[in-house]
GROMACS .gro file of C-alpha atoms in nm:
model
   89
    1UNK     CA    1  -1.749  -3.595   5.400
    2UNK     CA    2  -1.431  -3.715   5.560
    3UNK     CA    3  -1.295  -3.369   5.705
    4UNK     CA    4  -1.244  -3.312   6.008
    5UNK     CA    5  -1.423  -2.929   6.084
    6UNK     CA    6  -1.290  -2.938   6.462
    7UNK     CA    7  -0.926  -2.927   6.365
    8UNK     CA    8  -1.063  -2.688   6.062
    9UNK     CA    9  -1.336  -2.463   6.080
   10UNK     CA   10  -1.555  -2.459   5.766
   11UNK     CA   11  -1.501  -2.097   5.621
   12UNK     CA   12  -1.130  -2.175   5.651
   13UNK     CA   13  -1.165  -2.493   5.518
   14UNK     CA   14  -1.306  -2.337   5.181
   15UNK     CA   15  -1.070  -2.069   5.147
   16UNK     CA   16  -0.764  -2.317   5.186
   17UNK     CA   17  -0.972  -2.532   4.903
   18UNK     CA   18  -1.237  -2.330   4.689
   19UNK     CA   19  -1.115  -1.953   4.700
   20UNK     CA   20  -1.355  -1.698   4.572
   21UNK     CA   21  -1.309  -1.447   4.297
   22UNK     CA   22  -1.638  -1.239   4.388
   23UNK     CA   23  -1.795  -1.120   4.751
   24UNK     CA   24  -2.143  -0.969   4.769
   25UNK     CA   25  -2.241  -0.799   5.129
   26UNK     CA   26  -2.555  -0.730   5.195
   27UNK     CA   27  -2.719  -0.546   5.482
   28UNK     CA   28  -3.050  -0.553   5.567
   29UNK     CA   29  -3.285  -0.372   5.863
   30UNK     CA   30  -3.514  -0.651   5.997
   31UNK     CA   31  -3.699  -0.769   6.307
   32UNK     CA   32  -3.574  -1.102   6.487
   33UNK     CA   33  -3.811  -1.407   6.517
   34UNK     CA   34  -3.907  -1.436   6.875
   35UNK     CA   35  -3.641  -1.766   6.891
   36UNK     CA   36  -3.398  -1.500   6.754
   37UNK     CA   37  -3.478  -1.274   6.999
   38UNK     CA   38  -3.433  -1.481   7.283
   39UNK     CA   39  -3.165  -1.643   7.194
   40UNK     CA   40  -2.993  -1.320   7.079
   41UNK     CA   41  -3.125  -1.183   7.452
   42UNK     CA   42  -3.315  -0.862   7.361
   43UNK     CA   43  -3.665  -0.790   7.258
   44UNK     CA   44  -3.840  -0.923   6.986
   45UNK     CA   45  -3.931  -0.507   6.860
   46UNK     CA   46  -3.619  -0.423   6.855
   47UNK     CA   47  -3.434  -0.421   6.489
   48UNK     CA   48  -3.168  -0.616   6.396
   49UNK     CA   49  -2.870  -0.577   6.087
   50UNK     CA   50  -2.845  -0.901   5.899
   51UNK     CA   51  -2.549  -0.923   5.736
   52UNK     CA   52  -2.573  -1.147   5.397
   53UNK     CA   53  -2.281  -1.256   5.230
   54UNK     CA   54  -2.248  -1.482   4.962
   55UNK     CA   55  -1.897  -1.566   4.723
   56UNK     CA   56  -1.899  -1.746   4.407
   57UNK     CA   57  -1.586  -1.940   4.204
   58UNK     CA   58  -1.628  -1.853   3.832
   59UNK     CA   59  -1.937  -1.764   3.847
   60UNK     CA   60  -2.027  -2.115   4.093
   61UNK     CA   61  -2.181  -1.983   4.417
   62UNK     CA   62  -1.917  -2.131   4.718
   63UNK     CA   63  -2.062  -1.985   5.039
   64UNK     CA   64  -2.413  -1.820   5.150
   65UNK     CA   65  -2.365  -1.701   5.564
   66UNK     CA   66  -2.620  -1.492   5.750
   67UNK     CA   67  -2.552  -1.299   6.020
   68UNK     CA   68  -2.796  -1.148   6.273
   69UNK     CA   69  -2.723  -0.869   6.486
   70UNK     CA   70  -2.896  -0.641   6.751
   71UNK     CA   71  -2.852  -0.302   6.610
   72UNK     CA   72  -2.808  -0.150   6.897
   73UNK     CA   73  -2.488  -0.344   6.989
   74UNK     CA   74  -2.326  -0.290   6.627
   75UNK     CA   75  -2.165  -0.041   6.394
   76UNK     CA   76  -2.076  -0.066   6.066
   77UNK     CA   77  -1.896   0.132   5.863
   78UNK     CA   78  -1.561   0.179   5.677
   79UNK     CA   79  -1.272   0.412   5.566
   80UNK     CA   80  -1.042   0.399   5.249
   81UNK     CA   81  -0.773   0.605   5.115
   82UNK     CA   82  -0.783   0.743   4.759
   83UNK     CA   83  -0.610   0.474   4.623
   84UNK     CA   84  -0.861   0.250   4.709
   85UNK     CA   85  -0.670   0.093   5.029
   86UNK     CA   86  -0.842   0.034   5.352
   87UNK     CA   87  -0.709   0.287   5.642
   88UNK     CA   88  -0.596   0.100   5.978
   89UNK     CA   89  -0.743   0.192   6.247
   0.00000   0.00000   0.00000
């Protein structure tokens, strides 16, 4: 309760402390509330990707974030090599 998250964000805070050994990321198509919406500034028809990722510690669930974003205004994809490596880009 002590620490300090404006000299430490959160997320960074937990991987300094509590790091994960399994990531789940899921993606989902979905329309934003109308507080979304606005606050997001686009129309409430319009679909949105929300991004769900959750991370356990043996098997202890650690972190649960949701992330909302216009679709329109994001791409998602990525590229490996056949050893399994991530390409940079």
């Amino acid at each position: 309760l002590g620490q300090d998250f404006k000299a430490l964000q959160p997320s960074e805070y937990l991987v300094r402390t509590v790091p994960f050994d399994e990531i789940e990321h899921v993606v989902d198509a979905v329309l934003p509330t109308a507080e979304q919406a606005s606050r997001l500034h686009m129309e409430p028809a319009q679909p949105c990707l929300l991004l769900t990722r959750r991370t356990w510690t043996r098997g202890v669930p650690v972190t649960l974030v949701r992330c909302l974003h216009p679709a329109t205004r994001y791409h998602l994809g990525s590229r490996y090599r056949s050893d399994g490596n991530a390409v940079s880009t």
